[in-house]
PDB file of C-alpha atoms in Angstrom:
ATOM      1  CA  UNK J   1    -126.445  32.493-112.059  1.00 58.00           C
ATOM      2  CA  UNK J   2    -124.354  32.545-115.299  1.00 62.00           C
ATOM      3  CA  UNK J   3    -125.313  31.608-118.344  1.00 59.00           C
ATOM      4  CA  UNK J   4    -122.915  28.943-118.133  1.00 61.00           C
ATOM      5  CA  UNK J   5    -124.023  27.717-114.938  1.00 56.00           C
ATOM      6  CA  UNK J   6    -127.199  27.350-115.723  1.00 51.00           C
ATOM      7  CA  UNK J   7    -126.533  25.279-118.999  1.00 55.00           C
ATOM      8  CA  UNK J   8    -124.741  22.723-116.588  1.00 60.00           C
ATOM      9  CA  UNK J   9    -127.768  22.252-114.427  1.00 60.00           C
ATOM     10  CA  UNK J  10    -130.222  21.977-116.690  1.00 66.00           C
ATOM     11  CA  UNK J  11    -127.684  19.051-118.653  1.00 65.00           C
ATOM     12  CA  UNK J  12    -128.007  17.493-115.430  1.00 67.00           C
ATOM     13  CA  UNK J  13    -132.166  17.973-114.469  1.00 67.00           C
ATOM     14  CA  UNK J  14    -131.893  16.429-118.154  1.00 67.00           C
ATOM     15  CA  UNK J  15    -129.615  13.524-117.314  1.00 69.00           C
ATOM     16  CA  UNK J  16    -131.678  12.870-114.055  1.00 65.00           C
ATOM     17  CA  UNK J  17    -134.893  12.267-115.717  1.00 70.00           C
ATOM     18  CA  UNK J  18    -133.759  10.413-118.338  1.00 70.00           C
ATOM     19  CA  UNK J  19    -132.423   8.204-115.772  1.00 64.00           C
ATOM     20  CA  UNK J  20    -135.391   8.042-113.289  1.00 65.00           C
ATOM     21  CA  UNK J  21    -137.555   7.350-116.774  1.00 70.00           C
ATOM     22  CA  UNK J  22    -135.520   4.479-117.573  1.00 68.00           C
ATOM     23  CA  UNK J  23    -135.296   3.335-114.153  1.00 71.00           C
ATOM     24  CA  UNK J  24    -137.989   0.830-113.900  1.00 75.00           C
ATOM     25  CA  UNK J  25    -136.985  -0.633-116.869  1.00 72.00           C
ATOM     26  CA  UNK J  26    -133.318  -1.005-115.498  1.00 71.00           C
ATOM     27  CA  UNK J  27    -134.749  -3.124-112.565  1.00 71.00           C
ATOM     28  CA  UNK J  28    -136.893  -5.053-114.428  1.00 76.00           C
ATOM     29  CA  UNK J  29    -133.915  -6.360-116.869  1.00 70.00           C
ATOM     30  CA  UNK J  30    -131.878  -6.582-113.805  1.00 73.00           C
ATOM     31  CA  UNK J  31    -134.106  -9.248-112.193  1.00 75.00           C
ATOM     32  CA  UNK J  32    -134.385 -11.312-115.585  1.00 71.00           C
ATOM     33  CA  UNK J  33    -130.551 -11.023-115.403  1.00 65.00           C
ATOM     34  CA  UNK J  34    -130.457 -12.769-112.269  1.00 68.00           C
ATOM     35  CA  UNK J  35    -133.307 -15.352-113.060  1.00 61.00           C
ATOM     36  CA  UNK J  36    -131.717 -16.390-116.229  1.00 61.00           C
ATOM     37  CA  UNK J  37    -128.146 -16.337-114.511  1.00 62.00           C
ATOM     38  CA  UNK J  38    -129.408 -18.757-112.021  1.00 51.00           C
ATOM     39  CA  UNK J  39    -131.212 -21.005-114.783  1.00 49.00           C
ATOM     40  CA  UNK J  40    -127.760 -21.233-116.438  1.00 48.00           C
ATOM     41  CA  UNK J  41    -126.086 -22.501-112.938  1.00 43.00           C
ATOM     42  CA  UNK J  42    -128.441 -24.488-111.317  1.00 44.00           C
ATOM     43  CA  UNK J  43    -127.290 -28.019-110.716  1.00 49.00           C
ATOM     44  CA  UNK J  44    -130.332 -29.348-108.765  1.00 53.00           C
ATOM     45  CA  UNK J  45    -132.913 -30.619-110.748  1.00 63.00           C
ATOM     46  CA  UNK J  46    -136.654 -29.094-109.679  1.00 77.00           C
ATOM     47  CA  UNK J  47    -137.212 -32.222-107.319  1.00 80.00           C
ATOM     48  CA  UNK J  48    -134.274 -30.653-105.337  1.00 85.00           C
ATOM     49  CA  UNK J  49    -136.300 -27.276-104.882  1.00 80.00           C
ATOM     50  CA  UNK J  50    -137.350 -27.404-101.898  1.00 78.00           C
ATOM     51  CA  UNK J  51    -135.869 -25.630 -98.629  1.00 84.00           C
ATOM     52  CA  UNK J  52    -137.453 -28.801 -97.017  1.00 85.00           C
ATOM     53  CA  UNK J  53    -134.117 -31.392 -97.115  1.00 92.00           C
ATOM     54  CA  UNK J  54    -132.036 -33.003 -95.129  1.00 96.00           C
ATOM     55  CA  UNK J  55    -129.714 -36.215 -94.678  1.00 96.00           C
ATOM     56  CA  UNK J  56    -131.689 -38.979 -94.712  1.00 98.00           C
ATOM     57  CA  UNK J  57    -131.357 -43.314 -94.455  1.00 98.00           C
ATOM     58  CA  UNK J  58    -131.700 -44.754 -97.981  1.00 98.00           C
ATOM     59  CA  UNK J  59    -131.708 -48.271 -96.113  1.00 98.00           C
ATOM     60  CA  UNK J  60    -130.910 -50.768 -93.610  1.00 98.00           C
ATOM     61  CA  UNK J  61    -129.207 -53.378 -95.425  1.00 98.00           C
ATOM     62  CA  UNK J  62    -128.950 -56.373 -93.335  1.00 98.00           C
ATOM     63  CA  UNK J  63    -125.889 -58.688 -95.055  1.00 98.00           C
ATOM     64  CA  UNK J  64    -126.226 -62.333 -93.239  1.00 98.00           C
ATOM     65  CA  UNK J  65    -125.177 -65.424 -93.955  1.00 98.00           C
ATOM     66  CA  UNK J  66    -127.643 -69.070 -93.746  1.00 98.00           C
ATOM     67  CA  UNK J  67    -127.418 -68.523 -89.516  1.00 98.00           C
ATOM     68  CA  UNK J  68    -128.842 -65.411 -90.166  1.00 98.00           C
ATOM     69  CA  UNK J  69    -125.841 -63.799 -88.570  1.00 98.00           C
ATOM     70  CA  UNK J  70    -123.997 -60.614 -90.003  1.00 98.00           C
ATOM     71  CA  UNK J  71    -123.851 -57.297 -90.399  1.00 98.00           C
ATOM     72  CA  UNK J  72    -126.507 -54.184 -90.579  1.00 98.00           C
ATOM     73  CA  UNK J  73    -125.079 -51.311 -92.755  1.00 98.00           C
ATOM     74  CA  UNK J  74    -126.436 -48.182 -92.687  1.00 98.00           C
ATOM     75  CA  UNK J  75    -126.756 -46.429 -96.028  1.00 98.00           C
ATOM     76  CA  UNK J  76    -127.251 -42.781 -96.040  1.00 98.00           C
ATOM     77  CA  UNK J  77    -127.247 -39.475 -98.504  1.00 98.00           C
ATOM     78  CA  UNK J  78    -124.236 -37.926 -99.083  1.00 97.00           C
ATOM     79  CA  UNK J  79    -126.016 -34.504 -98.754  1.00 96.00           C
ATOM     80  CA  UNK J  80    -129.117 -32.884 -97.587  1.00 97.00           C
ATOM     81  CA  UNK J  81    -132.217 -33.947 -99.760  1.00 97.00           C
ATOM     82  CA  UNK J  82    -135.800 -33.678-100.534  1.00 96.00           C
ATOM     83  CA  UNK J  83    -137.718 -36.671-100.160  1.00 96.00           C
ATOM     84  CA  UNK J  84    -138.426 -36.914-103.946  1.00 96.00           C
ATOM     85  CA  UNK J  85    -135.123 -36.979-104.472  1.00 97.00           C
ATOM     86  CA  UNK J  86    -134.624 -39.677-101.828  1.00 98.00           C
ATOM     87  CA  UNK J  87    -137.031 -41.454-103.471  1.00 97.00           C
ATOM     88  CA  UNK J  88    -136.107 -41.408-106.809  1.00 98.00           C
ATOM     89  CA  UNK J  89    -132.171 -42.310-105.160  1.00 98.00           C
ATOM     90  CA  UNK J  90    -133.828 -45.624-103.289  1.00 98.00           C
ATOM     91  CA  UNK J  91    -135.519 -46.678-107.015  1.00 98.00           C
ATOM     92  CA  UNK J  92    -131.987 -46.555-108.798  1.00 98.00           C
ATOM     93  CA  UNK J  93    -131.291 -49.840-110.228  1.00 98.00           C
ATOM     94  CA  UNK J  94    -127.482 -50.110-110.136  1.00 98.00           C
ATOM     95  CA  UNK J  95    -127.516 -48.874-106.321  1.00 98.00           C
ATOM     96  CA  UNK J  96    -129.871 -51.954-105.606  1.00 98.00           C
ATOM     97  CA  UNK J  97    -128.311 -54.397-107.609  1.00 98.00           C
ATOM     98  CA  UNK J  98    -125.256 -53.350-105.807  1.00 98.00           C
ATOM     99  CA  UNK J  99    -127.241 -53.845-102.442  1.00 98.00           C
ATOM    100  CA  UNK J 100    -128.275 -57.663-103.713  1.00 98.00           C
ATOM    101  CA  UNK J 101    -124.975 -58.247-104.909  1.00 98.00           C
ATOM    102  CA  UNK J 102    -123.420 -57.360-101.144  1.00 98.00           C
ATOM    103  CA  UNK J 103    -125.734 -59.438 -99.818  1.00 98.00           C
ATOM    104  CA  UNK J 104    -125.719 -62.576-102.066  1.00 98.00           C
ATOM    105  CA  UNK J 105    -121.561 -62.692-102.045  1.00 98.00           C
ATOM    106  CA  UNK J 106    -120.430 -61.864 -98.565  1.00 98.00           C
ATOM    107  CA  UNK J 107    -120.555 -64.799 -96.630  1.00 98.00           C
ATOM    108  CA  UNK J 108    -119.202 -67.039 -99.564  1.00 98.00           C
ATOM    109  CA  UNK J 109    -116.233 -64.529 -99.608  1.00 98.00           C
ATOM    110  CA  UNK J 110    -115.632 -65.163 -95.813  1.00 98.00           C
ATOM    111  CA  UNK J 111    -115.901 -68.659 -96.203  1.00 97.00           C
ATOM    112  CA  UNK J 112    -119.890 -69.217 -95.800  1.00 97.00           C
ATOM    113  CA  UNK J 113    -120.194 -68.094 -92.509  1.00 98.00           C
ATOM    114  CA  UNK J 114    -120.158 -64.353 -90.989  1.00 98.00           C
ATOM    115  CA  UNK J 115    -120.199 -65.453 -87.466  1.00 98.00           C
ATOM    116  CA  UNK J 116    -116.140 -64.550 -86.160  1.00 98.00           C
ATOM    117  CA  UNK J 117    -115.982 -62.182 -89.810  1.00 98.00           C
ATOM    118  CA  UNK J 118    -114.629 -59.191 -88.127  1.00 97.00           C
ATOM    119  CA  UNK J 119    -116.272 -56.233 -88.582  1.00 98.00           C
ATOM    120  CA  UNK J 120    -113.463 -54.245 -90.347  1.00 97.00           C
ATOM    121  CA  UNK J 121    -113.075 -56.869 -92.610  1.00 97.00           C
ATOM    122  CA  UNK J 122    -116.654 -56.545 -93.837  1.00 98.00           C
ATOM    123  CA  UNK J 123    -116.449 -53.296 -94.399  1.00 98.00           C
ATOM    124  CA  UNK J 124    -113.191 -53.303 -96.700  1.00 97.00           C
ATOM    125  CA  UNK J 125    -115.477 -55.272 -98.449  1.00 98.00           C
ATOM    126  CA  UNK J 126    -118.267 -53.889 -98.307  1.00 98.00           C
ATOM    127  CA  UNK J 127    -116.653 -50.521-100.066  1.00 98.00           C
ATOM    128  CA  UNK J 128    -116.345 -52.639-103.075  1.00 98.00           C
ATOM    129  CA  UNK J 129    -119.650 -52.218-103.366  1.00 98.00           C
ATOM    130  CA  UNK J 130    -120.248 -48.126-102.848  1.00 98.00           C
ATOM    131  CA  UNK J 131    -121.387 -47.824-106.708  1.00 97.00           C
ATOM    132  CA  UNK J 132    -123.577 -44.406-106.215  1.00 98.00           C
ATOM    133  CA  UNK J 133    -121.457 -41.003-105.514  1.00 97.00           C
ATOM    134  CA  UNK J 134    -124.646 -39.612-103.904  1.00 98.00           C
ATOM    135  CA  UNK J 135    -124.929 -42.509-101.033  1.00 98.00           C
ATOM    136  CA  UNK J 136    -122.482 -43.396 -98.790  1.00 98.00           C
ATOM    137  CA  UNK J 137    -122.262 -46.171 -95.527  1.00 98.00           C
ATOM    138  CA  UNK J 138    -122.933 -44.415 -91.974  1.00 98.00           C
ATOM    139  CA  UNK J 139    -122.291 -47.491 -89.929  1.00 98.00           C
ATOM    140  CA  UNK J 140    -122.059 -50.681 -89.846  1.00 98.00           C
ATOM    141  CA  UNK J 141    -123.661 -53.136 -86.869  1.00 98.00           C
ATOM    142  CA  UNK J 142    -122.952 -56.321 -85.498  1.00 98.00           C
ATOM    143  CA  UNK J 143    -126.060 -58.325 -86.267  1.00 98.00           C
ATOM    144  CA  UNK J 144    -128.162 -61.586 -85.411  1.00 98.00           C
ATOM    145  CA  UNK J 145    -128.786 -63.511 -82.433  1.00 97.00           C
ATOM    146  CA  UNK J 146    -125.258 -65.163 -82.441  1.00 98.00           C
ATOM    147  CA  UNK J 147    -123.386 -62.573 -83.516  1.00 98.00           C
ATOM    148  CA  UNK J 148    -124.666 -60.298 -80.759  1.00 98.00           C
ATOM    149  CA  UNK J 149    -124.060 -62.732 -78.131  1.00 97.00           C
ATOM    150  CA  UNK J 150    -120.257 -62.474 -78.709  1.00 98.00           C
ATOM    151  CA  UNK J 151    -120.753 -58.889 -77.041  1.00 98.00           C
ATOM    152  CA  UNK J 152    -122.096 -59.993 -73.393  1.00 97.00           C
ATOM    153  CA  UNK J 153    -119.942 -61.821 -71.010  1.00 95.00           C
ATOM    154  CA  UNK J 154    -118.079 -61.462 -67.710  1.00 96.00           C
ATOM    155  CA  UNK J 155    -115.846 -58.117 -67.888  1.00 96.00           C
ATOM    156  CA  UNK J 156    -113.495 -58.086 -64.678  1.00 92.00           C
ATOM    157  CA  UNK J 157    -113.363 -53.871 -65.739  1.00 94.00           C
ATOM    158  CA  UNK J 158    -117.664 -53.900 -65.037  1.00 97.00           C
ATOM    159  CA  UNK J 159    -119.603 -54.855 -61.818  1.00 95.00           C
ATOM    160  CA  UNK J 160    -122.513 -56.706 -62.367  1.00 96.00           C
ATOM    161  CA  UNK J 161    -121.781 -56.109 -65.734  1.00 97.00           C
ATOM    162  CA  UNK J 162    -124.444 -57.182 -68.624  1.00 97.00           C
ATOM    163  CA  UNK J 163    -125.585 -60.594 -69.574  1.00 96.00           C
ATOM    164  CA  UNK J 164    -128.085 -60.249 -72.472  1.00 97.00           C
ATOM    165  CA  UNK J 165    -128.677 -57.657 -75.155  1.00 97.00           C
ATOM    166  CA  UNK J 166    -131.836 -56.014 -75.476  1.00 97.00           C
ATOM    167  CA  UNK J 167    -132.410 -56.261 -79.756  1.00 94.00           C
ATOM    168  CA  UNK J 168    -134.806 -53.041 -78.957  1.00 95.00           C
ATOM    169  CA  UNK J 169    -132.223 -50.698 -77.924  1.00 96.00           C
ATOM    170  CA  UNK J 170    -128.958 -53.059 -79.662  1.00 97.00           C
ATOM    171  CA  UNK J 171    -127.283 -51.373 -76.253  1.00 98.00           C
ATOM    172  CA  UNK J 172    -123.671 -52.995 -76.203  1.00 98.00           C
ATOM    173  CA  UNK J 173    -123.245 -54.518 -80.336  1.00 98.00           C
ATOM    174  CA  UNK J 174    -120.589 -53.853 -81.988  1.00 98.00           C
ATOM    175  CA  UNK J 175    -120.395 -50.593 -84.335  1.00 98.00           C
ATOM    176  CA  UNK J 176    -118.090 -48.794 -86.938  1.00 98.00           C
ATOM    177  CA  UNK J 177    -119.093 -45.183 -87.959  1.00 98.00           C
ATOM    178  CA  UNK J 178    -118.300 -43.558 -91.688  1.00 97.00           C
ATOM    179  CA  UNK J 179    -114.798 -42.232 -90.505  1.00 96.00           C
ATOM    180  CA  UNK J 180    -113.516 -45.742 -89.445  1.00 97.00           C
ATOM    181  CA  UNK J 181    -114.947 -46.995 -93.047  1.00 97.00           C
ATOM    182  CA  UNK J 182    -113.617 -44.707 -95.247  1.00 96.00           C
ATOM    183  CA  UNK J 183    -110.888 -43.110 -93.651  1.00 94.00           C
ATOM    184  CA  UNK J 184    -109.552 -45.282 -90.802  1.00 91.00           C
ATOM    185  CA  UNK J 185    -109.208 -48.082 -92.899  1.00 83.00           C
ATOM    186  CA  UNK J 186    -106.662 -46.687 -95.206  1.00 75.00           C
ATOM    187  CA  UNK J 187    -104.484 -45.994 -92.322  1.00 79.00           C
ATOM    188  CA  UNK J 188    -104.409 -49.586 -90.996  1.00 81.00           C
ATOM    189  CA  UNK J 189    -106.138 -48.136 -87.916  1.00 89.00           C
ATOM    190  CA  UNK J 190    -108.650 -49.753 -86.059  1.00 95.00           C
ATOM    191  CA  UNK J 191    -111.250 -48.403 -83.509  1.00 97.00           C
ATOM    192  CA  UNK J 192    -114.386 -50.759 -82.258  1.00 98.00           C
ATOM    193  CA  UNK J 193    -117.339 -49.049 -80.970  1.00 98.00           C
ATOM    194  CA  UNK J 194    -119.438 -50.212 -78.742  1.00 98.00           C
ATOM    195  CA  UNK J 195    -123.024 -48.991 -78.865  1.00 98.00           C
ATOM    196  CA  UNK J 196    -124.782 -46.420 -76.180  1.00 98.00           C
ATOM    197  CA  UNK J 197    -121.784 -47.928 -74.024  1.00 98.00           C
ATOM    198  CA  UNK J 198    -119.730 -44.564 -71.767  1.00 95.00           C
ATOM    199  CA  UNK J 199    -116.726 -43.793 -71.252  1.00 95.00           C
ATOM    200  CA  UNK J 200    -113.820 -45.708 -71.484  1.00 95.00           C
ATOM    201  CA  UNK J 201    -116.499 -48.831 -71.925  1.00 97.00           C
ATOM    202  CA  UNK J 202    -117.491 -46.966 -75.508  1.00 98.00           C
ATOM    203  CA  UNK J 203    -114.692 -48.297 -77.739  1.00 98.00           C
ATOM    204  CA  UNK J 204    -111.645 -50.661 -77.708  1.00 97.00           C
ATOM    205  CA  UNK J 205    -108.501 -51.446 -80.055  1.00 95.00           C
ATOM    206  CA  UNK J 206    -108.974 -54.657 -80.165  1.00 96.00           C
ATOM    207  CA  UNK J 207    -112.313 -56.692 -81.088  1.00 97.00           C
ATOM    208  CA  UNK J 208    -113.366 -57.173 -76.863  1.00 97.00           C
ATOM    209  CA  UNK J 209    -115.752 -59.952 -76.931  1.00 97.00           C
ATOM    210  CA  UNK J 210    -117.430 -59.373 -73.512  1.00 98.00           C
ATOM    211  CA  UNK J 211    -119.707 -56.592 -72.134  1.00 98.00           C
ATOM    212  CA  UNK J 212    -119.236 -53.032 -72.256  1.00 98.00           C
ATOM    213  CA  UNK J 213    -121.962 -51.519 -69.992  1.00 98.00           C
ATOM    214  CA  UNK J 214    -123.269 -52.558 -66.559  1.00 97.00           C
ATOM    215  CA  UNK J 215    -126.502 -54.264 -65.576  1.00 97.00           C
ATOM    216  CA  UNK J 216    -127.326 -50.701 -63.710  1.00 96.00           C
ATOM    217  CA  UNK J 217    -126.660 -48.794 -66.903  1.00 96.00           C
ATOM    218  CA  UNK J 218    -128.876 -50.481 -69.185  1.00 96.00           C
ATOM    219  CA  UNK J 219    -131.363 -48.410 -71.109  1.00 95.00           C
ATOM    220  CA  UNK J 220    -134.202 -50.364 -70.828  1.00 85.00           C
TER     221      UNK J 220
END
């Protein structure tokens, strides 16, 4: 081995420890980089730290009008949650004063009653009302004894076709889901949905007042 030769290897046994001494320091600022990096760009607050979320119901809202006829809406998260922060989302004020404000006005705006108010209607309106970014309406039910009653009746389409709804299982109201709502609307389209009803039975164009499931398919 030159005397060259051996100059560049020992340069580089030099090189290598100094790197393998200042190694464990390298990882350590390394992993304070990437704490403090994700301190900087964190956009849940600590009640959102939790690998424990999902979509949940913020609430039921039942809108009626003196008959106690209406509509149920069904208010969801937009996103997957923790349940503190679903919590702390069902407490905020302006999200239940829009709530009471739904409720109290909706049957005066459709002339005191709710009864024949059709369901796409209501929720045009019911938008009006969407005052929190981080909840939004998953569907909307026909509700109340009346109401409900507009959806059983002879269907020539349906043998023995059914003549009462069962307010456990709501088999056969009247539904809209979040696309009609917020996106079927706006294109003048309109699909009515009938609920756990099959098949061609399962939705309509036009608001069917009759039945849309058989005696022999009924739930329960």
């Amino acid at each position: 081995m030159t005397q060259e030769e051996f100059k560049r290897q020992t340069e580089r046994e030099i090189r290598w420890r100094i790197f393998f001494h200042f190694l464990p320091w390298m990882v350590i600022v390394l992993i304070l980089g990437i704490g403090l990096l994700k301190d900087c760009t964190r956009t849940r607050g600590p009640i959102d730290d939790s690998i424990n979320r999902s979509q949940e119901v913020v609430r039921h809202l039942e809108v009626c009008d003196t008959t106690r006829n209406g509509f149920r809406v069904v208010y969801v998260t937009n996103d997957a949650v923790t349940m503190e922060r679903l919590n702390e989302i069902r407490l905020r004020q302006p999200l239940n004063q829009a709530f009471r404000k739904l409720q109290d006005s909706a049957a005066s705006y459709f002339g005191g009653s709710l009864l024949q108010t059709d369901i796409y209607d209501f929720a045009a309106y019911a938008r009006r009302f969407d005052v929190d970014d981080d909840v939004r309406m998953q569907n909307i039910f026909v509700f109340g004894i009346e109401k409900q009653k507009l959806y059983v009746g002879k269907n020539p389409r349906i043998e023995n076709y059914a003549t009462w709804i069962n307010p456990a299982t709501e088999q056969g109201v009247q539904y809209i889901n979040a696309d009609d709502i917020y996106f079927r609307i706006g294109k003048g389209e309109r699909v009515y949905r009938y609920w756990k009803c099959h098949g061609n039975h399962s939705t309509s164009t036009a608001d069917e007042r009759f039945s849309h499931f058989s005696e022999d398919e009924r739930l329960w």
